[in-house]
Short mmCIF file of C-alpha atoms and ligand atoms in Angstrom, two decimals:
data_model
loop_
_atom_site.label_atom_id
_atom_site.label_comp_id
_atom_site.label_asym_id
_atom_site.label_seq_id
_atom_site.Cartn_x
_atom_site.Cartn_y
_atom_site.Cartn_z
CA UNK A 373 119.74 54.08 95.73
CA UNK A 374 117.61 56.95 94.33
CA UNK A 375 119.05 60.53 93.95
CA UNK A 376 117.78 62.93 97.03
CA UNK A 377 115.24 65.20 96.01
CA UNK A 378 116.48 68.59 95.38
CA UNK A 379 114.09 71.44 96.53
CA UNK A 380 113.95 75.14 97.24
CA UNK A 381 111.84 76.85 99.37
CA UNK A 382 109.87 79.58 99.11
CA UNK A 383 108.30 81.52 101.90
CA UNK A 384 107.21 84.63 104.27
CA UNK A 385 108.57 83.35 107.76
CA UNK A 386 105.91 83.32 109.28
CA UNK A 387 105.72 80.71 112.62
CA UNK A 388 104.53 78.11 110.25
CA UNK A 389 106.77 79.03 107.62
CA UNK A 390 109.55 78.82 110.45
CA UNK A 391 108.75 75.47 111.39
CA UNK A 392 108.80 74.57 107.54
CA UNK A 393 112.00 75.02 107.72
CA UNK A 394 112.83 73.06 110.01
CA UNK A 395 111.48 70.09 108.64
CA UNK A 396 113.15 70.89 105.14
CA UNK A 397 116.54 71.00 107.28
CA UNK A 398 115.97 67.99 109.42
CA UNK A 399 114.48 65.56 107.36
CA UNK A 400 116.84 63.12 105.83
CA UNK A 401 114.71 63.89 102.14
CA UNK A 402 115.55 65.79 100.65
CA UNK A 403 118.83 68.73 99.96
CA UNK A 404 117.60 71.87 100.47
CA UNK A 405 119.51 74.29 97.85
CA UNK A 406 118.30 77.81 98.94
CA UNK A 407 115.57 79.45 100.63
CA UNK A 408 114.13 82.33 98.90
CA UNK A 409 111.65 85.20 101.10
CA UNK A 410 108.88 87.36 99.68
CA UNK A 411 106.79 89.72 101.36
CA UNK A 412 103.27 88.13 102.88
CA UNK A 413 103.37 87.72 106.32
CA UNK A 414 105.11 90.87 106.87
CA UNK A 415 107.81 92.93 104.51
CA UNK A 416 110.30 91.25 102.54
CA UNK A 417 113.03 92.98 104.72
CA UNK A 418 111.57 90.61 107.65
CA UNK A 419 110.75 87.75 106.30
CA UNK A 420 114.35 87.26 105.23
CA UNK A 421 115.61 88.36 108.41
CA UNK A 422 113.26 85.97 110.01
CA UNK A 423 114.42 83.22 107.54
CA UNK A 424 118.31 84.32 108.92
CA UNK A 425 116.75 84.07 112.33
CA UNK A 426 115.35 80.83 112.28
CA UNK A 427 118.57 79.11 110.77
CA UNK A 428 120.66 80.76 113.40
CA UNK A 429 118.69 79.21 115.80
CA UNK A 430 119.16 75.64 114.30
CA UNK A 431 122.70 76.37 113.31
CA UNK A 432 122.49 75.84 109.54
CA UNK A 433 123.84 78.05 106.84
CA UNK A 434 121.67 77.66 104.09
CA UNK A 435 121.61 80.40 101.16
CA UNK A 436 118.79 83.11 101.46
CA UNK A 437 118.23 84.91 98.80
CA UNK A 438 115.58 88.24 99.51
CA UNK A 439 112.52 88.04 96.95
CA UNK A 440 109.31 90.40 95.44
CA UNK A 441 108.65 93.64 97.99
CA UNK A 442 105.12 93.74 97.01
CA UNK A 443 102.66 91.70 94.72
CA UNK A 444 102.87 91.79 90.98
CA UNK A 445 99.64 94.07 90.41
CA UNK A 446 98.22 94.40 93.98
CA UNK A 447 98.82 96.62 97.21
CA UNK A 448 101.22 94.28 99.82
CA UNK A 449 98.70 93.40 102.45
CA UNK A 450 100.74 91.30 105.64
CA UNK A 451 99.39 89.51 108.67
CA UNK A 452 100.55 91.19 111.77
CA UNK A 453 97.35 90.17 113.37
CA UNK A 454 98.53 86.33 112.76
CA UNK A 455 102.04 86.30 112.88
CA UNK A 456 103.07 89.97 115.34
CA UNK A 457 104.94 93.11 114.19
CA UNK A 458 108.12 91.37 113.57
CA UNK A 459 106.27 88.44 111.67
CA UNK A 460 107.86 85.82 114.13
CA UNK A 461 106.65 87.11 117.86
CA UNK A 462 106.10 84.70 120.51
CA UNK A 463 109.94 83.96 121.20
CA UNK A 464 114.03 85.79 121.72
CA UNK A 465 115.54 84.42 118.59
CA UNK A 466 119.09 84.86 118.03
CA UNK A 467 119.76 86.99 115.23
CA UNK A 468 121.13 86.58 112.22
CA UNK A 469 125.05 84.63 112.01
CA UNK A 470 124.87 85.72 107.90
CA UNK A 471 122.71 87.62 105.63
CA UNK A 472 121.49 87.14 102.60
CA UNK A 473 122.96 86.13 98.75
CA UNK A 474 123.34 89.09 97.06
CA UNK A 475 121.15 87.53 94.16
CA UNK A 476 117.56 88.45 94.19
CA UNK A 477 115.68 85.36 95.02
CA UNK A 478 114.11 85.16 91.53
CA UNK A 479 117.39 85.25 89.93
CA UNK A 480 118.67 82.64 92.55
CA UNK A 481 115.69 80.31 91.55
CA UNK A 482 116.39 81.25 87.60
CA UNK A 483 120.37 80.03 88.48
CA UNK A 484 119.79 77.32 90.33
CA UNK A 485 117.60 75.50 88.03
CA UNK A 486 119.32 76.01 84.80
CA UNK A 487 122.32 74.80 87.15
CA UNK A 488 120.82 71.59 88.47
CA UNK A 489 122.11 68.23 87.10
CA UNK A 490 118.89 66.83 87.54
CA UNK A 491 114.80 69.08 88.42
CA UNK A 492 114.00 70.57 91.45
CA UNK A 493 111.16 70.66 93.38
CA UNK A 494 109.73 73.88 94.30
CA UNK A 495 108.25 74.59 97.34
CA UNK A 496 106.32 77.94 98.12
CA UNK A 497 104.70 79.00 101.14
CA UNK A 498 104.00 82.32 101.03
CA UNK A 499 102.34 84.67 98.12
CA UNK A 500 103.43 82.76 94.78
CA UNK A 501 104.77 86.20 93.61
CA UNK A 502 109.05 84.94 93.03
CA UNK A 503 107.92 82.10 91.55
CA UNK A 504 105.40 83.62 88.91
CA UNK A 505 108.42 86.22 88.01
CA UNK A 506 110.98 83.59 87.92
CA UNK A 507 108.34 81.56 85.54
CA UNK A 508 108.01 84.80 83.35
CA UNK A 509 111.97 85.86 83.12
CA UNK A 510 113.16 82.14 82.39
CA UNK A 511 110.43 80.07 80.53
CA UNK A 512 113.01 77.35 79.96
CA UNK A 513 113.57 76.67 83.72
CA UNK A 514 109.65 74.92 83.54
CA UNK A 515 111.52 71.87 82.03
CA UNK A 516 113.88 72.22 85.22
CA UNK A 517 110.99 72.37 87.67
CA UNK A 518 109.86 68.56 88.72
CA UNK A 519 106.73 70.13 90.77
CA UNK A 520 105.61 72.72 92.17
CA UNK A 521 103.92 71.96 95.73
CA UNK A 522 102.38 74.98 97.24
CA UNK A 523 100.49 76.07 100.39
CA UNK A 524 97.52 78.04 99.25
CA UNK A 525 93.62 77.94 98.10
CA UNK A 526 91.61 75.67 99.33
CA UNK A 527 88.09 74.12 97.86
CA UNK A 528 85.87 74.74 100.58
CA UNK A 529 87.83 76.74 103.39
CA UNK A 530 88.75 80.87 103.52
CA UNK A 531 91.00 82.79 106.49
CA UNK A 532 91.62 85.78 104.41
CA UNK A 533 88.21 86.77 103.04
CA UNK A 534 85.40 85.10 103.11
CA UNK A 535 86.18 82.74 100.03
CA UNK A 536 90.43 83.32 99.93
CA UNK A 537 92.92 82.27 101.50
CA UNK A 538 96.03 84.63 102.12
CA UNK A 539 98.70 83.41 100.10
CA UNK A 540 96.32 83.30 96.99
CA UNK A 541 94.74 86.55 97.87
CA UNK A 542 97.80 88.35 98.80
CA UNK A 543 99.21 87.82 95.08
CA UNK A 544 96.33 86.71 93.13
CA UNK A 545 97.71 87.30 89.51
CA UNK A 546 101.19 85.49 90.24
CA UNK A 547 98.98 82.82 91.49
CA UNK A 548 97.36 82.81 88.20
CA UNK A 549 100.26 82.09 86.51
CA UNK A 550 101.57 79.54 88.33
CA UNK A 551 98.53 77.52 87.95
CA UNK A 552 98.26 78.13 83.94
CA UNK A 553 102.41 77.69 83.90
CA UNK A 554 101.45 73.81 82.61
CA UNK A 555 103.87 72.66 85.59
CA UNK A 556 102.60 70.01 87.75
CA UNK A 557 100.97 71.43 90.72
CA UNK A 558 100.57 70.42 93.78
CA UNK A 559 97.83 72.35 96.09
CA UNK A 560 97.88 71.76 99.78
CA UNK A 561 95.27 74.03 101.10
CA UNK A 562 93.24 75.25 103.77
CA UNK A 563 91.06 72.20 102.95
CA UNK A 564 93.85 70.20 105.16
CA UNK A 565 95.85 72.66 106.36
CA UNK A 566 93.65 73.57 108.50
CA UNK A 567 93.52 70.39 109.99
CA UNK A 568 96.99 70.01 110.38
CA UNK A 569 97.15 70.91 113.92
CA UNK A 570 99.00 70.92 116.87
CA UNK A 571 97.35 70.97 120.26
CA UNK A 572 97.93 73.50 122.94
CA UNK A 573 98.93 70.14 124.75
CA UNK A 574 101.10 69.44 122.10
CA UNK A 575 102.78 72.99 122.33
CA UNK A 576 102.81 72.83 125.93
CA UNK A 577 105.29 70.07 125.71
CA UNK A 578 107.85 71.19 123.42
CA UNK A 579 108.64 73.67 126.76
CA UNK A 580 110.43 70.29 127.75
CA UNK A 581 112.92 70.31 124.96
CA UNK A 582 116.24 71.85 123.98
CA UNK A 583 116.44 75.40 122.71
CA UNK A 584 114.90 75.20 119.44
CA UNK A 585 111.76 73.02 120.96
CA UNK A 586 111.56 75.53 123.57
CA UNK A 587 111.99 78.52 121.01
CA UNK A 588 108.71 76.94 118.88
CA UNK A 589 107.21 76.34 122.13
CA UNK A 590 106.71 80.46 122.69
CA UNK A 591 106.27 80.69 118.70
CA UNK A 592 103.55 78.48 118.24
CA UNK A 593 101.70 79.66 121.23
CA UNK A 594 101.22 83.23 120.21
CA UNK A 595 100.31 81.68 116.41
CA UNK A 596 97.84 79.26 118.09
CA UNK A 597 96.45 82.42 120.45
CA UNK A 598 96.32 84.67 117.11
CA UNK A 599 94.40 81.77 115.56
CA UNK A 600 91.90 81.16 118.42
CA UNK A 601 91.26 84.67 118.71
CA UNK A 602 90.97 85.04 114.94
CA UNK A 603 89.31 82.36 113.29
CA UNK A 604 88.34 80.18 116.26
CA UNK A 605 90.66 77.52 115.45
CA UNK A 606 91.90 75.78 118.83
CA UNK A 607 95.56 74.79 118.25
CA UNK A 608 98.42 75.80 115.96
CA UNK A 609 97.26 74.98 112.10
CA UNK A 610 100.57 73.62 110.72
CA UNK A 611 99.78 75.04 106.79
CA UNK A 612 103.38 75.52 105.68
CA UNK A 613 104.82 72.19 107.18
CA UNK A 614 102.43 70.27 105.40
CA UNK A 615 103.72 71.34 102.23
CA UNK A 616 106.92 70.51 103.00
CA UNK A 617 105.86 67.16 104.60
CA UNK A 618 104.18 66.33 101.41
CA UNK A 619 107.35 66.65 98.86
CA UNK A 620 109.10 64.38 101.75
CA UNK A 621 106.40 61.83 102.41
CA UNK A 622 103.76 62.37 99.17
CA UNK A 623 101.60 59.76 101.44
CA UNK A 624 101.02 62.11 104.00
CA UNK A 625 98.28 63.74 101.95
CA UNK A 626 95.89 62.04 99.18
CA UNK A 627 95.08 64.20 96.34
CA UNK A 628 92.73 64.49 93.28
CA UNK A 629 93.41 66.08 90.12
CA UNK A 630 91.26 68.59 89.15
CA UNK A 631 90.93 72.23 86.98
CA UNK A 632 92.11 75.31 89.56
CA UNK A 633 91.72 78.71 88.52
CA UNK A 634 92.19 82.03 90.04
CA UNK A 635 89.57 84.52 90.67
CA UNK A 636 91.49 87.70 89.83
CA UNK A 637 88.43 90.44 89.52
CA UNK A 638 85.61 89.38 91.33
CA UNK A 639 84.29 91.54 93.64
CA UNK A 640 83.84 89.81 96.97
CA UNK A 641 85.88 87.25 95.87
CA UNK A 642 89.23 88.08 94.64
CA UNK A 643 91.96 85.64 95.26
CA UNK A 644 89.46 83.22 95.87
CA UNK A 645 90.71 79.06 94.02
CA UNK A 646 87.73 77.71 92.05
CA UNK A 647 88.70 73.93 92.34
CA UNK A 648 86.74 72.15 89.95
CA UNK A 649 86.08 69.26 92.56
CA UNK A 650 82.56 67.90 90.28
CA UNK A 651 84.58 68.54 86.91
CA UNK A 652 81.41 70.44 85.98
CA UNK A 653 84.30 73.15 83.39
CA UNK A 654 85.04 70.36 81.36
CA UNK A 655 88.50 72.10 82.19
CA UNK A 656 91.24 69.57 81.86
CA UNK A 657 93.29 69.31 85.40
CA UNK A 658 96.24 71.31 85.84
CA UNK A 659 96.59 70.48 89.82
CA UNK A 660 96.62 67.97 92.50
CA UNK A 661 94.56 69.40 95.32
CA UNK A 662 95.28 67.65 98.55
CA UNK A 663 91.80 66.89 100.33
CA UNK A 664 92.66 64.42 103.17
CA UNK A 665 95.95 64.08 105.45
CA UNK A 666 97.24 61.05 107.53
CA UNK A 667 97.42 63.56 110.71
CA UNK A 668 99.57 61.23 113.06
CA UNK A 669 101.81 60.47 110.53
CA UNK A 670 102.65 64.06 109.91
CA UNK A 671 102.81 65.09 113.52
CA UNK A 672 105.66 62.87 113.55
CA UNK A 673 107.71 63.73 111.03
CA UNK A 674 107.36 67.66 112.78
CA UNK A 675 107.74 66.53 116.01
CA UNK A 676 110.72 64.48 114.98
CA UNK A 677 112.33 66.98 112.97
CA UNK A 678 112.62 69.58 115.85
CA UNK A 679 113.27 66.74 118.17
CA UNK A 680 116.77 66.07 115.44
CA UNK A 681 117.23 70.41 115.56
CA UNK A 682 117.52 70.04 119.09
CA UNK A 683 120.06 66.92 119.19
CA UNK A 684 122.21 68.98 116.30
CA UNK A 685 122.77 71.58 117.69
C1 LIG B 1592 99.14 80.83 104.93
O1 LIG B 1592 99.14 82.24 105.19
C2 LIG B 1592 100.17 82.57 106.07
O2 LIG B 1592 99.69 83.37 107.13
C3 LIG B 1592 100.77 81.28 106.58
O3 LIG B 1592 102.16 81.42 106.72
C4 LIG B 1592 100.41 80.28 105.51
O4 LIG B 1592 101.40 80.23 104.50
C5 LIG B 1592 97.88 80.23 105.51
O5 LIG B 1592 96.76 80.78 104.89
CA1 LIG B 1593 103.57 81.26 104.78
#
């Protein structure tokens, strides 16, 4: 029998980051070692209470370690728009049974991959600024880091400008160096992402579960409202999930290996992911940039995952 994958996730909770979570908890793939928050969605101070929050609510006591207060070079900019004042409106969640480590989460990352028996998978879902810092104070830990699978970019999509999407354009220059890092990369972007979704039908009927169904049930209808409103998406686009879905089930998305780089001065288009779809750089790859998902198939595994949250608990 294979070792379980060993992963760490990184992320701005965020609804969809929330419900990342989840799945990283309740999937028998793979052991989550520690959940690390950076500022995005809102400030660092809540996304790690919202982390705290959300594991209260499923009853697990996984370590959180509190990451990066702003971007490397840029002004913070957050999504109150998308995800409310608190970064997690829509729902009463309990709060917090623990707090956090007392390790910052790019020391926690630096530990627990010089500590690992065997490399861990990273898994980032919000601005890529821990893991950029964690890449710069501990070189060595890239032999220690089996992939990198991140939710962010896209080819041919944009929510944040018109060409970026947030995580990139939140942190741009950590971005950059997590896709020059020589690492193997992972992109799962807008480009499916934003198919990923989950109908208001679908939301509807989580109302018919046990706590935490009926906790994402209020959650993902004010994300799904925010979206509609927003970009005109109808439905709650599961970005974060996928990510996570994709390091438990790599068949859940197909990918192609291409050149990514960063657009970190244009001037309409900072933050923006030139994917090199037509190889037309001559770059060599340095990503694989999901560009299709097997929809049903990851509906379950969500669906399924809250569905074992709610028996747990
Ligand atoms: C990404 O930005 C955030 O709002 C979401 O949590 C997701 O990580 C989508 O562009
Ligand atoms: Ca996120």
């Amino acid at each position: 029998m294979s070792a379980k994958k060993r992963i760490i996730l990184d992320c701005d909770p965020g609804h969809d980051d929330a419900l990342a979570i989840v799945l990283a908890c309740f999937s028998e793939e793979p052991e989550l070692l520690g959940i690390t928050t950076v500022a995005g969605n809102q400030t660092v101070d809540k996304t790690t209470r919202n982390a705290l929050r959300v594991l209260s609510l499923i009853g697990k006591d996984i370590p959180v370690a509190r990451g990066c207060e702003r971007p490397l070079v840029g002004e913070l900019v957050t999504a109150p728009e998308v995800h409310g004042e608190s970064g997690l409106d829509g729902a009463e969640l309990p709060e917090p049974r623990f707090g956090p480590v007392r390790e910052h989460a790019v020391e926690f990352i630096v530990r627990t991959l010089r500590e690992s028996p065997s490399p861990v998978t990273l898994i980032a879902t919000g601005p890529l600024t821990n893991v950029a810092l964690a890449l710069r104070l501990a070189p060595d830990i890239a032999g220690k880091i089996e992939r990198i699978v991140l939710m962010g970019g896209a080819a041919r999509d944009a929510n944040a400008t018109p060409t970026a999407e947030f995580n990139i354009f939140v942190d741009p220059e950590a971005a950059h160096i997590v896709f020059t890092s020589g690492v193997p990369i992972t992109m799962v972007g807008l480009d499916v992402t934003n198919r990923a979704l989950l109908t208001p039908e679908e939301i509807q009927g989580l109302k018919d579960g046990g706590p935490v169904r009926r906790a994402f049930a209020g959650l993902l209808s004010f994300y799904a409202a925010a979206n509609e409103r927003l970009l005109g998406i109808e439905g709650a686009p599961l970005h974060d999930p996928l990510a996570v879905a994709a390091v438990i089930d790599p068949s859940v998305i197909t990918t192609q290996r291409v050149h990514v780089a960063v657009e970190l001065c244009g001037s309409h288009t900072r933050g923006t992911t030139a994917v090199d779809l037509y190889r037309v750089t001559g770059k060599p790859s340095n990503a694989e940039v999901a560009l299709d998902l097997d929809l049903p198939r990851f509906k379950r595994m969500v669906l399924s995952a809250l569905e074992r949250a709610d028996r747990s608990g």
